[in-house]
Short mmCIF file of C-alpha atoms in Angstrom, two decimals:
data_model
loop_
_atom_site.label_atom_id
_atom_site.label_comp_id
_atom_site.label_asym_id
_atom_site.label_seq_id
_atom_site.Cartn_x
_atom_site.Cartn_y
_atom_site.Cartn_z
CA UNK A 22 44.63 -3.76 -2.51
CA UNK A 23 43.74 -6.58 -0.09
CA UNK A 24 40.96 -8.72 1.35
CA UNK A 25 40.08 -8.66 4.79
CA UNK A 26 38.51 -11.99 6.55
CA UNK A 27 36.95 -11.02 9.74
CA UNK A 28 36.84 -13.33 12.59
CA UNK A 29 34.30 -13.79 14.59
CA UNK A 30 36.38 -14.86 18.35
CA UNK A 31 35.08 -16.16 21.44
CA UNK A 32 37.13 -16.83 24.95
CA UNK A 33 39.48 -19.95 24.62
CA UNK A 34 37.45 -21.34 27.50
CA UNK A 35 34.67 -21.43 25.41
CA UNK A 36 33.32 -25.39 24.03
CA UNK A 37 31.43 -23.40 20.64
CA UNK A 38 33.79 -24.03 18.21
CA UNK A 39 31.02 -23.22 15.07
CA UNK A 40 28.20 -21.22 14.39
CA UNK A 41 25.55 -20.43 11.65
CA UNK A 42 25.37 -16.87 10.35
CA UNK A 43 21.34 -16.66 11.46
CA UNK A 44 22.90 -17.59 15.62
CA UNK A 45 25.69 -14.95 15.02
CA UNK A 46 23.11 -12.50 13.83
CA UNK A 47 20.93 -14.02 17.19
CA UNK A 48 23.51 -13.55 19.55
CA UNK A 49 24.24 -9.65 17.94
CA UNK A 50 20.61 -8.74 17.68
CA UNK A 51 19.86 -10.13 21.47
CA UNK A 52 18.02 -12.98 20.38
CA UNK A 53 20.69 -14.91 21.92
CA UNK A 54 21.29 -14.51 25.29
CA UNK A 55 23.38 -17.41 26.54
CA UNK A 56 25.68 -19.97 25.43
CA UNK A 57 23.31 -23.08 26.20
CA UNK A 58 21.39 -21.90 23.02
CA UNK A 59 24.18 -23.28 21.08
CA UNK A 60 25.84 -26.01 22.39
CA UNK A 61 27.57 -24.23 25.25
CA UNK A 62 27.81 -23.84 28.73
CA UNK A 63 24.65 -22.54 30.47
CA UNK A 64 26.58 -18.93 30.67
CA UNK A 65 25.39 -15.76 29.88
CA UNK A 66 26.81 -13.95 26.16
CA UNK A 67 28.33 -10.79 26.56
CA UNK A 68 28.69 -9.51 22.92
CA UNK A 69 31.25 -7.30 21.90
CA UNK A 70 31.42 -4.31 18.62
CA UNK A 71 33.45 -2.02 17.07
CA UNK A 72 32.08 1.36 17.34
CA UNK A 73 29.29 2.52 14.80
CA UNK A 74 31.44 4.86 12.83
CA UNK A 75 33.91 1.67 11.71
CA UNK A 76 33.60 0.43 8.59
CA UNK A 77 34.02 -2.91 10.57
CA UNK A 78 30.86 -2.58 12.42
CA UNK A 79 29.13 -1.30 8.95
CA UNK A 80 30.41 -4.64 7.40
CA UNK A 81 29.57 -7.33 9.92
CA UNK A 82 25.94 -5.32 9.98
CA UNK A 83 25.42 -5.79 6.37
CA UNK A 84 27.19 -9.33 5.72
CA UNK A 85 26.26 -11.17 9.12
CA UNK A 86 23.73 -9.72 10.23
CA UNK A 87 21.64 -8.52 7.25
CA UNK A 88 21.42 -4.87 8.06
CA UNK A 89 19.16 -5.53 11.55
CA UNK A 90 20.53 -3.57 14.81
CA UNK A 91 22.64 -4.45 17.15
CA UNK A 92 21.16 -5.09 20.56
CA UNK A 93 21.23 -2.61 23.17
CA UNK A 94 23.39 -4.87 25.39
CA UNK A 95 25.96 -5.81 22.90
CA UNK A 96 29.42 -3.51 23.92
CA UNK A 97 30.86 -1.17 21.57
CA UNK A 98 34.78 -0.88 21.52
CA UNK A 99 36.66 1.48 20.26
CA UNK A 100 39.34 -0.30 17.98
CA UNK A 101 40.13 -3.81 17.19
CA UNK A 102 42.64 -4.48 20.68
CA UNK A 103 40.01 -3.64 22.67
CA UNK A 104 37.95 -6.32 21.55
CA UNK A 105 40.82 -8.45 21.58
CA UNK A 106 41.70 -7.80 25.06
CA UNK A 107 37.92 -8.06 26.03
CA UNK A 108 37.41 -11.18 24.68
CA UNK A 109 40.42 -12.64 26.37
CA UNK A 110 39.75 -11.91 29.87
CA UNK A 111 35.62 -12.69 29.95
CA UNK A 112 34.80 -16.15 29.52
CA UNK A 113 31.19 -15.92 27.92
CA UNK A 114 32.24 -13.22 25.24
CA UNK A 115 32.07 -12.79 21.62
CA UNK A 116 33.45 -10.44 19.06
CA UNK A 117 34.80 -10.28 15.67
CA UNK A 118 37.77 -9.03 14.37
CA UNK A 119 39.75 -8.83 10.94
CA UNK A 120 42.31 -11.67 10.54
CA UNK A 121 45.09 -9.76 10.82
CA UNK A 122 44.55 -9.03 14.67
CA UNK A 123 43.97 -12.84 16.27
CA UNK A 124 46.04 -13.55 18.75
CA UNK A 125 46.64 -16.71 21.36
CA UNK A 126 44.38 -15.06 23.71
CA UNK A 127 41.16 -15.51 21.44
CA UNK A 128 39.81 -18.62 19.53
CA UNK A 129 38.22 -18.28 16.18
CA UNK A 130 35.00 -19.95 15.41
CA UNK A 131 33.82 -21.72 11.94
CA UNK A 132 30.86 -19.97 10.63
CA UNK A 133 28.55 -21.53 8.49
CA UNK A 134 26.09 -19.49 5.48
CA UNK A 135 24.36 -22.68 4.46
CA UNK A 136 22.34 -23.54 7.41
CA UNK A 137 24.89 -25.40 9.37
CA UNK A 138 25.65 -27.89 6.43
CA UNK A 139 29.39 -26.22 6.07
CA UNK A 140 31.27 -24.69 8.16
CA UNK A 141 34.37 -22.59 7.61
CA UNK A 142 36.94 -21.37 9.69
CA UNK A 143 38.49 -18.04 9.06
CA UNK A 144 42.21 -17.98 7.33
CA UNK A 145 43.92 -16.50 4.61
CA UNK A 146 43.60 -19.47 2.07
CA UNK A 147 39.90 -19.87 3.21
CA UNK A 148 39.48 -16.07 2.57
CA UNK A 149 41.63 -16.28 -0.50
CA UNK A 150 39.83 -19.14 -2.46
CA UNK A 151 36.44 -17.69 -0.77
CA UNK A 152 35.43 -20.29 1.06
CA UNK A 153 34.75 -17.90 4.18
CA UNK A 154 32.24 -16.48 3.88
CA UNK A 155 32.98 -12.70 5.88
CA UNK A 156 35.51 -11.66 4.05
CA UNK A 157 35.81 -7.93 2.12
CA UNK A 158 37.71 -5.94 0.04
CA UNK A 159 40.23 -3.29 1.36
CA UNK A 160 40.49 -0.34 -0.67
CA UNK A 161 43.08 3.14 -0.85
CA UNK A 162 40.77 5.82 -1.78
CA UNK A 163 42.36 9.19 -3.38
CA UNK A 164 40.71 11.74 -5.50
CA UNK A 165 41.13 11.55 -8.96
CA UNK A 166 42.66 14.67 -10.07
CA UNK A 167 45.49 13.36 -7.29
CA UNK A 168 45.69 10.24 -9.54
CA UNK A 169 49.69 10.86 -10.74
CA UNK A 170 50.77 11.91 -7.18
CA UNK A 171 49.59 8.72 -5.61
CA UNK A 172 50.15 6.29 -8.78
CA UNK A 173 53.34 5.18 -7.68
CA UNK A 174 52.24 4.08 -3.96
CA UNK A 175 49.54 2.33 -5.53
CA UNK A 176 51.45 0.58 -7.98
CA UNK A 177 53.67 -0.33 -5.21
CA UNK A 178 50.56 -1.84 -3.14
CA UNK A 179 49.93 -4.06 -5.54
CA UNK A 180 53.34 -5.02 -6.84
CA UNK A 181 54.37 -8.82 -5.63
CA UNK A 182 56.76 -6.68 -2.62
CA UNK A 183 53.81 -4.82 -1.99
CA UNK A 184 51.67 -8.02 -1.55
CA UNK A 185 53.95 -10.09 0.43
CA UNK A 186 53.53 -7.40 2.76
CA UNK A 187 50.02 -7.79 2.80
CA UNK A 188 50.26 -11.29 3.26
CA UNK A 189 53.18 -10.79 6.40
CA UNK A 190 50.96 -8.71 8.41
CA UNK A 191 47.81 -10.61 8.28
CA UNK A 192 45.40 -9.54 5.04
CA UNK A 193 44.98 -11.25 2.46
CA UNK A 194 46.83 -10.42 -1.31
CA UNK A 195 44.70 -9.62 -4.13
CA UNK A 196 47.02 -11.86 -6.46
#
């Protein structure tokens, strides 16, 4: 019904304004330990997750970080503000979020899939046209034999009302 970009956010104080997918997956896996590895201040990276029972944290495992584990260090949250919030108040942090949730208190880097030739920063055109690269599909899920009671919420999902919605709270349409 939608597509999701996630963001991968860092403190505003933060200089890194870009990053390949092979540092993100550094920085996640512990490889990484501090910003000076990437063209940042000589500060330590404290790395922040969702839990492993989000299909966010089973996403940015497969598409960033090509199914390796997470380091022992990096933080597990348990929903989306809490990374938000997390992110805003420690100065050598990362995280990543969907689109939807960015706020002031974060800044959004441009990740790059070829090697550091391009780099793309997350938004809803960028996610749309799919130029950004960590974007995904968002799905309703309903048992079949349920098909005719849920047919009209669905239909409504995907109706032009039911994608302006999308589009007014952060996701991105499907048409």
């Amino acid at each position: 019904i939608a597509y999701d970009a996630l963001s991968v956010i860092v403190n505003p104080e933060n200089k890194v304004g870009q990053l390949t997918r092979e540092q993100i997956e550094k920085i996640y896996t512990g490889e990484i330990k501090n910003w000076k590895e990437v063209g940042g201040a000589d500060e330590k990276i404290v790395a922040y997750s969702r839990e492993s029972s989000s299909g966010t944290f089973e996403f940015f495992k497969e598409a960033v970080m090509e199914k390796k584990n997470y380091a022992a260090t990096v933080l597990s949250m348990p929903a989306t503000g809490a990374i938000v919030q997390s992110v805003s108040q420690t100065k050598g942090a990362i995280g990543y979020i969907g689109l939807a949730y960015e706020t002031s208190g974060v800044k959004n880097i441009s990740v790059s899939y070829d090697g550091g030739k391009t780099y793309v920063a997350p938004s809803i055109a960028a996610a749309k046209d799919k130029s950004y690269p960590v974007s995904r599909p968002l799905f309703y899920m309903y048992d079949k034999a349920i098909k005719d009671k849920v047919a009209t919420f669905i239909d409504y999902a995907l109706s032009d009302e039911g994608q302006k919605i999308v589009s007014e709270i952060g996701y991105v349409p499907v048409r």
